[in-house]
Amino acid sequence: MGVKDTGDERARIGARTPMLLARDAVMRSVRAYFQAHDFVEVETPARVFSPGQELHIDALPAGGGRYLITSPEYHMKRLVAGGLTRIVQVCRCFRAEEAGPFHQPEFTMIEWYRAGGSMDALIADCEALVAGAARAVGRWPRVPVPTSRRSAYADDSLRLDCAFQRTTVRDLFKRHAGLDLRGDESKADMRLLAERAGCRVTHDAGWDDVFFQIFLDRIEPHLGLTCPTFVEDWPLPMAALARAKVDDALTAERFELYAGGLELANAFGELTDPVEQRARFVEEAGLRQQRGGAVYPLDEKLLAALGHMPATCGIAMGFDRLVMLVTGAATIREVLAFANDEA
Amino acid sequence: MASYDTSDIRKGLKVMLDGAPYTVVEFQFVKPGKGAAFTRTKLKNLLSGGVIDRNLRSGEKLEPANVETKQMQYLYKEGDTFVFMDTSTYDQVHIPEETVGDDARFMPEQIVVEVLFFNDRAVGVTLPNFIEQKVMATEPGFRGDTATGVTKPARISTGTSVNVPLFINEGDIIKIDTRSGEYLERVGRA
């Protein structure tokens, strides 16, 4: 069988070239930022034994009992525990069955850690990276927001030369859903909250399912509309790998950055208590098993490393989404040379 | 009937929600931070025409709506009902005036329309977007008068009147947009 005529592909790549140049410019701005701030760029394995115990993230098998990474988090933390203080990595991550306008099963992540650093330092990093990316493509200080990424409340462009807004999960639940969220509600209490907010949930919905139903129905359409927004202080059941706040045991040190209809980044004040981390991993593994998902081995090397890891803040930002934000792309495939179905 | 789950969602899928039939207008995969996957949908109520947003969690079950559309020809009016004939089976159905609604204004005899059935009951009629109709009665026009913005009423065979430009005469065939009820152009003479 002959090779298919490549005329279509040449036209496709030709049409996408301006976007690929913009992507390159954004990548350069990102690397320049981290170089200027004394970060060490590192590389960690792409094929790992333990790709994570996140309840809703599934890994792709990579042979030999290994999986492709869903995030470089575990190995990067081992480097921090080993004494590196500011590290960054730009790498491919892989997540099974994620495909949509903002999702590809293979995507590029910028992940960085600041040992001894604060969440405020990560917030400053985010602001600078977004600004640098917008400048790199000549879109400072306003970036276009395409219709498909806009909720009913949003403008057709987003200002970046503002102090990014900072708000908390509890404020948002109060303001947009009229609910007082504590973080220690039972599943039944959560369903009552959903009902009160007029959100429909099924009887098998777990705590986090109800949380995200309310979040998607009532809150997300209001986020990051006129200015990028940091959503801080997540309730403890949403902590994942974050530590609880010193003065509030029901709240995790975690923020997410929303801008122009995109969820851009997720940050943690990293949990460094190996006992607590093991308990959370075991609980998540149990939930994964209940739901019929694959259960990955506990990462004993990570758990051992946490015992001597300094207080650290870490964050992951979707590089493809950063490019989408500053170029006004409606879908993630527009910013890739080859989307999953074009490989 | 077997139920759907969120992976079956596609444009045009007909599902039941809160006792009413809906059709999927738009859908999108979304996955909020570290949470379960959801499908964000826009759904149109097939009875009221209203559009709602619904975020469905992956794996949620959806009941199929027992709806179908049939091509039917409007035959005649009998009292308070309109009589239609299925163009493939020749079965006749009587559809009450209130179901047809205002569309009856632009439903001349013999026209073929789409009839929506829900649980085997006719619940709605969709006309073609455009119809061509003969002008049955209107004030005489003036040759060459093409002034824009000035209109007069013209009656068509259904008995309804549309606003037409002054140069339209009785016997002219005009094209009408059934959604807006507006005159579009003169297409000929009967």
Short mmCIF file of C-alpha atoms in Angstrom, two decimals:
data_model
loop_
_atom_site.label_atom_id
_atom_site.label_comp_id
_atom_site.label_asym_id
_atom_site.label_seq_id
_atom_site.Cartn_x
_atom_site.Cartn_y
_atom_site.Cartn_z
CA MET A 1 0.00 0.00 0.00
CA GLY A 2 1.33 3.42 -0.89
CA VAL A 3 1.68 6.32 1.48
CA LYS A 4 -1.29 8.66 1.43
CA ASP A 5 -0.79 11.91 -0.43
CA THR A 6 0.64 14.40 2.03
CA GLY A 7 -0.92 17.46 0.40
CA ASP A 8 -3.56 17.73 3.15
CA GLU A 9 -0.94 17.50 5.85
CA ARG A 10 1.23 20.16 4.25
CA ALA A 11 -1.76 22.48 4.13
CA ARG A 12 -2.64 21.68 7.74
CA ILE A 13 0.87 22.33 9.02
CA GLY A 14 1.08 25.47 6.92
CA ALA A 15 -2.13 26.77 8.49
CA ARG A 16 -0.88 25.93 11.96
CA THR A 17 2.60 27.41 11.57
CA PRO A 18 1.77 30.86 13.04
CA MET A 19 0.52 29.06 16.15
CA LEU A 20 3.64 26.90 16.32
CA LEU A 21 5.78 30.05 16.20
CA ALA A 22 3.70 31.56 19.01
CA ARG A 23 4.15 28.34 21.00
CA ASP A 24 7.89 28.54 20.52
CA ALA A 25 7.92 32.18 21.66
CA VAL A 26 5.96 31.26 24.80
CA MET A 27 8.34 28.36 25.53
CA ARG A 28 11.32 30.69 25.28
CA SER A 29 9.67 33.18 27.65
CA VAL A 30 8.97 30.42 30.18
CA ARG A 31 12.54 29.11 30.13
CA ALA A 32 13.93 32.66 30.32
CA TYR A 33 11.86 33.32 33.44
CA PHE A 34 13.09 30.26 35.27
CA GLN A 35 16.70 30.88 34.24
CA ALA A 36 16.48 34.45 35.48
CA HIS A 37 15.17 33.22 38.83
CA ASP A 38 17.88 30.64 39.47
CA PHE A 39 15.86 27.53 38.86
CA VAL A 40 17.58 24.32 37.80
CA GLU A 41 15.85 22.66 34.88
CA VAL A 42 15.65 18.92 35.58
CA GLU A 43 14.50 15.80 33.79
CA THR A 44 12.88 12.84 35.51
CA PRO A 45 11.75 9.43 34.18
CA ALA A 46 8.77 9.28 31.85
CA ARG A 47 8.16 5.57 32.59
CA VAL A 48 7.51 4.95 36.25
CA PHE A 49 6.15 2.19 38.50
CA SER A 50 3.82 4.46 40.41
CA PRO A 51 2.08 7.04 38.26
CA GLY A 52 -0.01 8.37 41.15
CA GLN A 53 -3.08 7.50 43.17
CA GLU A 54 -5.32 10.34 42.06
CA LEU A 55 -8.85 9.00 42.04
CA HIS A 56 -9.75 10.49 38.68
CA ILE A 57 -6.50 10.26 36.74
CA ASP A 58 -5.68 7.08 34.82
CA ALA A 59 -2.23 6.22 33.49
CA LEU A 60 -1.21 4.48 30.28
CA PRO A 61 0.78 1.23 30.67
CA ALA A 62 4.34 1.48 29.33
CA GLY A 63 5.51 -2.13 29.59
CA GLY A 64 7.62 -3.90 32.23
CA GLY A 65 5.13 -3.02 34.97
CA ARG A 66 5.68 0.68 34.34
CA TYR A 67 3.32 3.47 33.33
CA LEU A 68 3.79 6.75 31.52
CA ILE A 69 3.82 9.64 33.99
CA THR A 70 0.58 11.53 34.57
CA SER A 71 2.72 14.23 36.20
CA PRO A 72 6.43 14.42 37.13
CA GLU A 73 5.51 15.24 40.73
CA TYR A 74 6.85 12.22 42.63
CA HIS A 75 10.34 12.23 41.17
CA MET A 76 10.63 16.01 41.41
CA LYS A 77 9.79 15.80 45.11
CA ARG A 78 12.52 13.19 45.52
CA LEU A 79 14.95 15.71 44.03
CA VAL A 80 13.77 18.38 46.48
CA ALA A 81 14.15 15.90 49.34
CA GLY A 82 17.65 15.23 48.00
CA GLY A 83 18.64 18.85 48.45
CA LEU A 84 17.71 20.75 45.27
CA THR A 85 15.84 23.90 46.23
CA ARG A 86 14.44 25.45 43.05
CA ILE A 87 13.68 23.07 40.22
CA VAL A 88 11.58 23.23 37.11
CA GLN A 89 10.69 20.71 34.44
CA VAL A 90 8.85 21.08 31.14
CA CYS A 91 7.72 17.65 30.06
CA ARG A 92 5.12 15.51 28.39
CA CYS A 93 2.49 13.95 30.63
CA PHE A 94 0.00 11.27 29.66
CA ARG A 95 -3.53 10.69 30.91
CA ALA A 96 -5.77 7.96 29.59
CA GLU A 97 -9.17 8.85 28.21
CA GLU A 98 -8.83 12.60 28.47
CA ALA A 99 -9.87 14.21 25.22
CA GLY A 100 -11.88 17.37 24.65
CA PRO A 101 -11.46 21.01 23.72
CA PHE A 102 -9.07 21.55 26.65
CA HIS A 103 -7.73 18.00 27.04
CA GLN A 104 -5.42 15.73 25.12
CA PRO A 105 -4.20 12.35 26.33
CA GLU A 106 -0.64 13.66 25.79
CA PHE A 107 0.13 17.22 26.85
CA THR A 108 2.94 19.45 28.11
CA MET A 109 3.30 20.43 31.73
CA ILE A 110 5.48 23.06 33.39
CA GLU A 111 6.11 21.90 36.93
CA TRP A 112 8.23 23.72 39.49
CA TYR A 113 9.11 23.58 43.19
CA ARG A 114 10.39 26.10 45.67
CA ALA A 115 11.89 24.52 48.79
CA GLY A 116 11.38 26.93 51.67
CA GLY A 117 9.20 29.04 49.39
CA SER A 118 5.68 30.31 50.00
CA MET A 119 2.42 30.03 48.11
CA ASP A 120 2.73 33.78 47.52
CA ALA A 121 6.01 33.17 45.70
CA LEU A 122 4.20 30.72 43.37
CA ILE A 123 1.47 33.28 42.79
CA ALA A 124 4.12 35.82 41.77
CA ASP A 125 5.66 33.20 39.44
CA CYS A 126 2.28 32.61 37.78
CA GLU A 127 1.64 36.32 37.24
CA ALA A 128 5.09 36.77 35.71
CA LEU A 129 4.81 33.70 33.47
CA VAL A 130 1.40 34.75 32.12
CA ALA A 131 2.61 38.30 31.50
CA GLY A 132 5.81 37.04 29.85
CA ALA A 133 3.88 34.68 27.60
CA ALA A 134 1.47 37.43 26.52
CA ARG A 135 4.36 39.79 25.76
CA ALA A 136 6.16 37.04 23.85
CA VAL A 137 3.27 36.80 21.38
CA GLY A 138 2.55 40.54 21.28
CA ARG A 139 -0.71 40.26 23.21
CA TRP A 140 0.04 42.46 26.17
CA PRO A 141 -2.00 43.65 28.06
CA ARG A 142 -5.25 42.11 26.78
CA VAL A 143 -5.73 38.61 25.38
CA PRO A 144 -8.72 37.61 23.27
CA VAL A 145 -11.20 35.08 24.69
CA PRO A 146 -13.01 33.07 22.00
CA THR A 147 -16.76 32.54 22.31
CA SER A 148 -16.51 28.85 23.05
CA ARG A 149 -14.36 29.50 26.12
CA ARG A 150 -16.67 32.19 27.49
CA SER A 151 -19.49 31.77 29.95
CA ALA A 152 -22.59 33.90 29.70
CA TYR A 153 -21.00 36.50 31.98
CA ALA A 154 -17.69 37.02 30.21
CA ASP A 155 -16.10 39.65 27.97
CA ASP A 156 -14.41 38.91 24.67
CA SER A 157 -11.04 39.81 26.10
CA LEU A 158 -9.19 39.43 29.36
CA ARG A 159 -6.96 42.01 31.06
CA LEU A 160 -3.61 40.80 32.26
CA ASP A 161 -2.21 44.09 33.57
CA CYS A 162 -4.27 43.92 36.75
CA ALA A 163 -3.43 42.47 40.12
CA PHE A 164 -4.75 38.95 39.61
CA GLN A 165 -7.79 38.36 41.80
CA ARG A 166 -7.46 36.16 44.85
CA THR A 167 -10.44 34.42 46.35
CA THR A 168 -11.15 31.30 48.39
CA VAL A 169 -13.26 28.23 47.67
CA ARG A 170 -15.50 29.06 50.63
CA ASP A 171 -16.05 32.65 49.42
CA LEU A 172 -17.02 31.36 46.00
CA PHE A 173 -19.49 28.83 47.41
CA LYS A 174 -21.04 31.57 49.52
CA ARG A 175 -21.16 34.17 46.77
CA HIS A 176 -22.32 32.09 43.80
CA ALA A 177 -24.17 29.17 45.39
CA GLY A 178 -25.31 30.72 48.70
CA LEU A 179 -23.71 27.85 50.61
CA ASP A 180 -21.56 27.67 53.74
CA LEU A 181 -18.98 25.00 53.03
CA ARG A 182 -16.92 23.77 55.99
CA GLY A 183 -14.97 20.80 54.66
CA ASP A 184 -16.05 18.19 57.21
CA GLU A 185 -19.55 17.56 55.86
CA SER A 186 -20.76 14.00 55.47
CA LYS A 187 -21.68 12.77 52.00
CA ALA A 188 -25.36 13.15 52.96
CA ASP A 189 -24.76 16.75 54.10
CA MET A 190 -23.05 17.49 50.81
CA ARG A 191 -26.03 16.20 48.86
CA LEU A 192 -28.29 18.47 50.92
CA LEU A 193 -26.06 21.43 50.05
CA ALA A 194 -26.30 20.52 46.36
CA GLU A 195 -30.06 20.34 46.60
CA ARG A 196 -30.19 23.73 48.28
CA ALA A 197 -28.14 25.20 45.42
CA GLY A 198 -30.44 23.57 42.87
CA CYS A 199 -27.75 21.17 41.62
CA ARG A 200 -28.70 17.66 40.65
CA VAL A 201 -26.55 14.82 41.99
CA THR A 202 -27.00 11.08 41.81
CA HIS A 203 -27.29 8.91 44.93
CA ASP A 204 -23.85 7.35 44.37
CA ALA A 205 -22.04 10.69 44.20
CA GLY A 206 -19.07 10.95 46.56
CA TRP A 207 -17.98 14.05 48.50
CA ASP A 208 -15.77 15.30 45.70
CA ASP A 209 -18.39 14.52 43.03
CA VAL A 210 -20.92 16.73 44.80
CA PHE A 211 -18.27 19.38 45.34
CA PHE A 212 -17.44 19.53 41.64
CA GLN A 213 -21.09 19.36 40.56
CA ILE A 214 -21.75 22.56 42.52
CA PHE A 215 -18.42 24.01 41.37
CA LEU A 216 -19.15 23.41 37.67
CA ASP A 217 -22.84 24.35 37.83
CA ARG A 218 -22.62 27.47 39.94
CA ILE A 219 -19.06 28.73 40.31
CA GLU A 220 -16.79 28.02 37.37
CA PRO A 221 -18.83 30.16 34.92
CA HIS A 222 -17.88 33.18 37.09
CA LEU A 223 -14.16 32.52 37.36
CA GLY A 224 -11.35 34.50 35.75
CA LEU A 225 -13.62 36.62 33.57
CA THR A 226 -12.20 40.11 33.74
CA CYS A 227 -8.86 39.26 35.27
CA PRO A 228 -7.12 35.94 36.05
CA THR A 229 -8.21 34.53 39.39
CA PHE A 230 -6.47 32.44 42.01
CA VAL A 231 -8.87 30.16 43.87
CA GLU A 232 -7.22 29.47 47.21
CA ASP A 233 -7.87 27.49 50.41
CA TRP A 234 -9.46 24.27 49.23
CA PRO A 235 -11.42 22.20 51.74
CA LEU A 236 -9.35 19.38 53.17
CA PRO A 237 -11.13 16.54 51.26
CA MET A 238 -9.84 18.29 48.09
CA ALA A 239 -6.28 18.48 49.40
CA ALA A 240 -4.74 15.66 47.30
CA LEU A 241 -1.03 16.13 48.08
CA ALA A 242 -1.37 19.41 49.94
CA ARG A 243 -0.83 20.03 53.65
CA ALA A 244 -3.48 21.50 55.94
CA LYS A 245 -3.05 25.14 56.92
CA VAL A 246 -1.33 25.72 60.22
CA ASP A 247 -4.27 27.68 61.66
CA ASP A 248 -7.11 25.78 59.98
CA ALA A 249 -7.17 21.97 59.98
CA LEU A 250 -10.13 21.86 57.54
CA THR A 251 -8.37 23.83 54.82
CA ALA A 252 -5.58 22.72 52.51
CA GLU A 253 -2.80 24.93 51.19
CA ARG A 254 -3.79 24.67 47.58
CA PHE A 255 -4.70 27.11 44.83
CA GLU A 256 -5.86 26.86 41.27
CA LEU A 257 -5.42 29.59 38.68
CA TYR A 258 -8.33 30.31 36.31
CA ALA A 259 -8.12 32.64 33.35
CA GLY A 260 -10.24 33.17 30.26
CA GLY A 261 -12.31 30.02 30.81
CA LEU A 262 -9.22 27.87 31.34
CA GLU A 263 -7.96 26.12 34.44
CA LEU A 264 -4.30 26.98 34.09
CA ALA A 265 -2.42 25.77 37.15
CA ASN A 266 -2.70 23.86 40.41
CA ALA A 267 -0.42 24.52 43.39
CA PHE A 268 0.16 22.82 46.71
CA GLY A 269 1.87 23.61 49.93
CA GLU A 270 3.34 20.15 49.75
CA LEU A 271 2.41 17.56 52.31
CA THR A 272 5.71 16.28 53.78
CA ASP A 273 4.32 14.03 56.51
CA PRO A 274 4.98 10.48 55.25
CA VAL A 275 2.45 8.95 57.68
CA GLU A 276 -0.36 11.24 56.57
CA GLN A 277 0.65 10.86 52.92
CA ARG A 278 0.63 7.05 53.17
CA ALA A 279 -2.84 7.14 54.74
CA ARG A 280 -4.15 9.35 51.89
CA PHE A 281 -2.58 7.11 49.23
CA VAL A 282 -4.13 4.01 50.81
CA GLU A 283 -7.53 5.70 51.00
CA GLU A 284 -7.35 6.83 47.35
CA ALA A 285 -6.22 3.36 46.27
CA GLY A 286 -9.25 1.90 48.05
CA LEU A 287 -11.58 4.34 46.29
CA ARG A 288 -9.95 3.56 42.94
CA GLN A 289 -10.50 -0.14 43.54
CA GLN A 290 -14.15 0.45 44.50
CA ARG A 291 -14.69 2.24 41.23
CA GLY A 292 -13.06 -0.52 39.22
CA GLY A 293 -9.98 1.54 38.33
CA ALA A 294 -6.43 0.22 38.15
CA VAL A 295 -4.61 0.43 41.49
CA TYR A 296 -0.97 1.47 41.19
CA PRO A 297 1.75 0.45 43.65
CA LEU A 298 2.46 2.86 46.51
CA ASP A 299 5.59 4.83 45.78
CA GLU A 300 7.73 3.73 48.75
CA LYS A 301 10.72 5.74 47.54
CA LEU A 302 8.61 8.90 47.54
CA LEU A 303 7.21 8.14 51.00
CA ALA A 304 10.73 7.57 52.32
CA ALA A 305 11.91 10.84 50.74
CA LEU A 306 9.05 12.87 52.26
CA GLY A 307 10.53 12.12 55.70
CA HIS A 308 13.43 14.45 55.01
CA MET A 309 11.84 16.83 52.51
CA PRO A 310 11.93 20.49 53.60
CA ALA A 311 8.75 22.59 53.64
CA THR A 312 8.09 23.16 49.94
CA CYS A 313 5.56 24.68 47.61
CA GLY A 314 5.04 23.16 44.19
CA ILE A 315 2.89 23.83 41.18
CA ALA A 316 1.97 22.47 37.77
CA MET A 317 0.86 24.72 34.90
CA GLY A 318 -0.51 23.40 31.63
CA PHE A 319 1.85 24.73 28.98
CA ASP A 320 -0.59 24.11 26.11
CA ARG A 321 -3.27 26.02 28.01
CA LEU A 322 -0.87 28.90 28.64
CA VAL A 323 -0.38 29.09 24.87
CA MET A 324 -4.16 28.90 24.39
CA LEU A 325 -4.67 31.73 26.87
CA VAL A 326 -2.32 34.21 25.23
CA THR A 327 -3.22 33.34 21.62
CA GLY A 328 -6.98 33.15 22.14
CA ALA A 329 -7.14 29.58 20.80
CA ALA A 330 -10.52 27.92 21.29
CA THR A 331 -9.20 24.37 21.51
CA ILE A 332 -6.00 22.69 22.64
CA ARG A 333 -5.49 20.99 19.26
CA GLU A 334 -4.98 24.39 17.65
CA VAL A 335 -1.79 24.89 19.66
CA LEU A 336 -0.27 21.47 18.92
CA ALA A 337 1.77 20.48 15.90
CA PHE A 338 0.11 17.09 16.06
CA ALA A 339 -3.05 16.46 18.06
CA ASN A 340 -3.68 12.93 19.27
CA ASP A 341 -5.58 11.94 16.13
CA GLU A 342 -2.96 13.54 13.86
CA ALA A 343 0.01 11.57 15.22
CA MET B 1 -35.33 0.52 26.68
CA ALA B 2 -31.63 0.38 27.49
CA SER B 3 -30.24 3.51 29.11
CA TYR B 4 -27.47 5.75 27.82
CA ASP B 5 -24.45 6.83 29.75
CA THR B 6 -22.40 9.97 29.32
CA SER B 7 -20.07 8.34 26.77
CA ASP B 8 -23.06 7.95 24.43
CA ILE B 9 -23.72 11.70 24.38
CA ARG B 10 -23.62 13.22 20.93
CA LYS B 11 -25.43 16.01 19.14
CA GLY B 12 -29.07 15.14 18.51
CA LEU B 13 -29.27 12.42 21.19
CA LYS B 14 -32.79 12.43 22.70
CA VAL B 15 -32.94 11.93 26.44
CA MET B 16 -35.44 12.27 29.27
CA LEU B 17 -34.73 14.76 32.05
CA ASP B 18 -37.18 15.57 34.83
CA GLY B 19 -39.98 13.96 32.86
CA ALA B 20 -39.50 15.90 29.63
CA PRO B 21 -37.78 14.94 26.39
CA TYR B 22 -34.62 16.87 25.49
CA THR B 23 -32.22 16.80 22.58
CA VAL B 24 -28.46 17.41 22.96
CA VAL B 25 -27.50 20.66 21.22
CA GLU B 26 -23.87 20.88 22.36
CA PHE B 27 -21.56 18.86 24.56
CA GLN B 28 -18.02 19.13 25.85
CA PHE B 29 -15.65 17.02 27.95
CA VAL B 30 -14.59 18.88 31.09
CA LYS B 31 -12.51 17.82 34.03
CA PRO B 32 -12.27 20.25 36.92
CA GLY B 33 -9.04 20.25 38.94
CA LYS B 34 -8.35 16.74 40.21
CA GLY B 35 -12.04 15.90 39.99
CA ALA B 36 -14.15 13.43 38.07
CA ALA B 37 -14.76 13.93 34.36
CA PHE B 38 -18.01 15.64 33.44
CA THR B 39 -19.80 16.24 30.19
CA ARG B 40 -21.03 19.80 29.92
CA THR B 41 -24.18 19.81 27.79
CA LYS B 42 -26.68 22.22 26.34
CA LEU B 43 -30.05 20.52 26.03
CA LYS B 44 -33.16 21.70 24.25
CA ASN B 45 -36.56 20.83 25.67
CA LEU B 46 -38.47 19.31 22.77
CA LEU B 47 -41.82 20.40 24.18
CA SER B 48 -41.10 24.00 25.19
CA GLY B 49 -38.06 24.75 23.01
CA GLY B 50 -36.21 26.10 26.07
CA VAL B 51 -32.48 25.43 26.30
CA ILE B 52 -30.82 24.42 29.59
CA ASP B 53 -27.26 23.72 30.73
CA ARG B 54 -26.53 20.45 32.49
CA ASN B 55 -23.21 19.13 33.75
CA LEU B 56 -23.36 15.33 33.78
CA ARG B 57 -20.79 13.33 35.72
CA SER B 58 -19.06 10.57 33.76
CA GLY B 59 -20.95 7.34 34.09
CA GLU B 60 -24.30 8.99 34.91
CA LYS B 61 -27.16 7.13 33.28
CA LEU B 62 -29.64 8.83 31.00
CA GLU B 63 -33.00 7.52 29.99
CA PRO B 64 -33.64 7.63 26.24
CA ALA B 65 -36.62 9.76 25.24
CA ASN B 66 -39.19 7.93 23.20
CA VAL B 67 -39.41 10.54 20.47
CA GLU B 68 -39.40 10.33 16.71
CA THR B 69 -40.03 12.69 13.84
CA LYS B 70 -42.09 11.77 10.81
CA GLN B 71 -42.56 13.50 7.48
CA MET B 72 -46.29 14.20 7.19
CA GLN B 73 -48.46 15.98 4.71
CA TYR B 74 -51.13 18.38 5.93
CA LEU B 75 -54.43 17.39 4.31
CA TYR B 76 -57.24 19.53 5.74
CA LYS B 77 -58.70 21.05 8.85
CA GLU B 78 -61.56 19.30 10.62
CA GLY B 79 -63.13 21.32 13.43
CA ASP B 80 -60.43 22.03 16.01
CA THR B 81 -57.96 19.55 14.57
CA PHE B 82 -55.61 19.35 11.64
CA VAL B 83 -55.47 16.10 9.69
CA PHE B 84 -52.04 14.90 8.57
CA MET B 85 -50.95 11.89 6.56
CA ASP B 86 -47.72 9.96 7.08
CA THR B 87 -46.04 10.18 3.67
CA SER B 88 -44.52 6.69 3.98
CA THR B 89 -47.33 4.66 5.60
CA TYR B 90 -50.34 6.82 4.52
CA ASP B 91 -51.60 6.62 8.13
CA GLN B 92 -53.64 9.63 9.12
CA VAL B 93 -53.41 11.45 12.46
CA HIS B 94 -55.46 14.27 13.95
CA ILE B 95 -53.40 16.94 15.68
CA PRO B 96 -55.15 19.53 17.83
CA GLU B 97 -54.96 23.22 17.01
CA GLU B 98 -53.04 24.10 20.18
CA THR B 99 -50.23 21.68 19.25
CA VAL B 100 -49.76 23.21 15.82
CA GLY B 101 -49.97 26.70 17.32
CA ASP B 102 -49.20 29.84 15.35
CA ASP B 103 -47.45 27.84 12.66
CA ALA B 104 -50.89 27.11 11.20
CA ARG B 105 -50.70 30.60 9.62
CA PHE B 106 -48.09 29.32 7.19
CA MET B 107 -49.35 25.77 6.74
CA PRO B 108 -51.20 25.58 3.42
CA GLU B 109 -52.93 22.33 2.48
CA GLN B 110 -50.64 19.70 0.90
CA ILE B 111 -47.50 21.03 2.59
CA VAL B 112 -45.11 18.41 3.99
CA VAL B 113 -43.97 19.12 7.53
CA GLU B 114 -42.03 17.34 10.27
CA VAL B 115 -44.20 16.06 13.10
CA LEU B 116 -42.57 15.24 16.42
CA PHE B 117 -44.02 12.33 18.38
CA PHE B 118 -43.34 11.80 22.10
CA ASN B 119 -44.57 8.49 23.51
CA ASP B 120 -46.46 8.06 20.24
CA ARG B 121 -48.37 11.31 20.71
CA ALA B 122 -47.86 14.19 18.30
CA VAL B 123 -46.37 17.07 20.29
CA GLY B 124 -45.05 19.47 17.70
CA VAL B 125 -44.98 20.46 14.06
CA THR B 126 -41.99 21.98 12.28
CA LEU B 127 -42.61 23.78 9.00
CA PRO B 128 -40.02 24.12 6.25
CA ASN B 129 -38.10 27.38 6.84
CA PHE B 130 -39.40 28.84 3.58
CA ILE B 131 -42.68 28.48 1.71
CA GLU B 132 -43.83 29.89 -1.62
CA GLN B 133 -47.40 31.06 -1.74
CA LYS B 134 -49.73 32.75 -4.20
CA VAL B 135 -51.10 36.14 -3.19
CA MET B 136 -54.88 35.71 -3.05
CA ALA B 137 -55.78 39.32 -2.36
CA THR B 138 -53.99 42.65 -2.02
CA GLU B 139 -54.48 46.28 -3.02
CA PRO B 140 -53.35 46.86 -6.61
CA GLY B 141 -49.68 47.70 -6.94
CA PHE B 142 -48.02 50.44 -8.97
CA ARG B 143 -45.72 49.40 -11.77
CA GLY B 144 -42.17 50.43 -11.02
CA ASP B 145 -42.88 51.27 -7.42
CA THR B 146 -39.96 49.71 -5.58
CA ALA B 147 -39.77 52.17 -2.72
CA THR B 148 -38.31 50.39 0.27
CA GLY B 149 -39.90 50.38 3.68
CA VAL B 150 -43.42 50.93 2.42
CA THR B 151 -45.60 47.85 2.67
CA LYS B 152 -49.18 46.69 2.39
CA PRO B 153 -50.92 43.52 3.58
CA ALA B 154 -51.33 40.57 1.19
CA ARG B 155 -53.50 37.55 1.97
CA ILE B 156 -52.34 34.01 1.16
CA SER B 157 -54.34 30.75 0.87
CA THR B 158 -54.20 30.01 4.60
CA GLY B 159 -56.11 33.24 5.22
CA THR B 160 -53.22 34.96 6.97
CA SER B 161 -51.73 38.24 5.76
CA VAL B 162 -48.06 39.17 5.33
CA ASN B 163 -46.60 42.60 4.70
CA VAL B 164 -45.33 42.91 1.13
CA PRO B 165 -43.83 45.73 -0.96
CA LEU B 166 -46.24 47.87 -2.98
CA PHE B 167 -45.31 46.32 -6.36
CA ILE B 168 -46.76 42.89 -5.42
CA ASN B 169 -50.01 42.02 -7.17
CA GLU B 170 -52.71 39.39 -6.77
CA GLY B 171 -51.53 36.17 -8.40
CA ASP B 172 -47.86 36.80 -7.66
CA ILE B 173 -45.94 33.98 -6.01
CA ILE B 174 -43.99 35.17 -2.98
CA LYS B 175 -41.44 33.52 -0.73
CA ILE B 176 -42.03 33.73 3.02
CA ASP B 177 -39.79 32.88 5.97
CA THR B 178 -42.06 30.80 8.22
CA ARG B 179 -39.93 31.48 11.33
CA SER B 180 -40.29 35.24 11.20
CA GLY B 181 -43.45 35.41 9.09
CA GLU B 182 -41.68 37.88 6.81
CA TYR B 183 -41.93 38.34 3.06
CA LEU B 184 -38.58 37.60 1.38
CA GLU B 185 -38.99 38.00 -2.38
CA ARG B 186 -41.26 37.70 -5.38
CA VAL B 187 -40.52 34.46 -7.20
CA GLY B 188 -42.99 34.58 -10.11
CA ARG B 189 -46.60 34.67 -11.17
CA ALA B 190 -49.16 31.91 -10.95
#
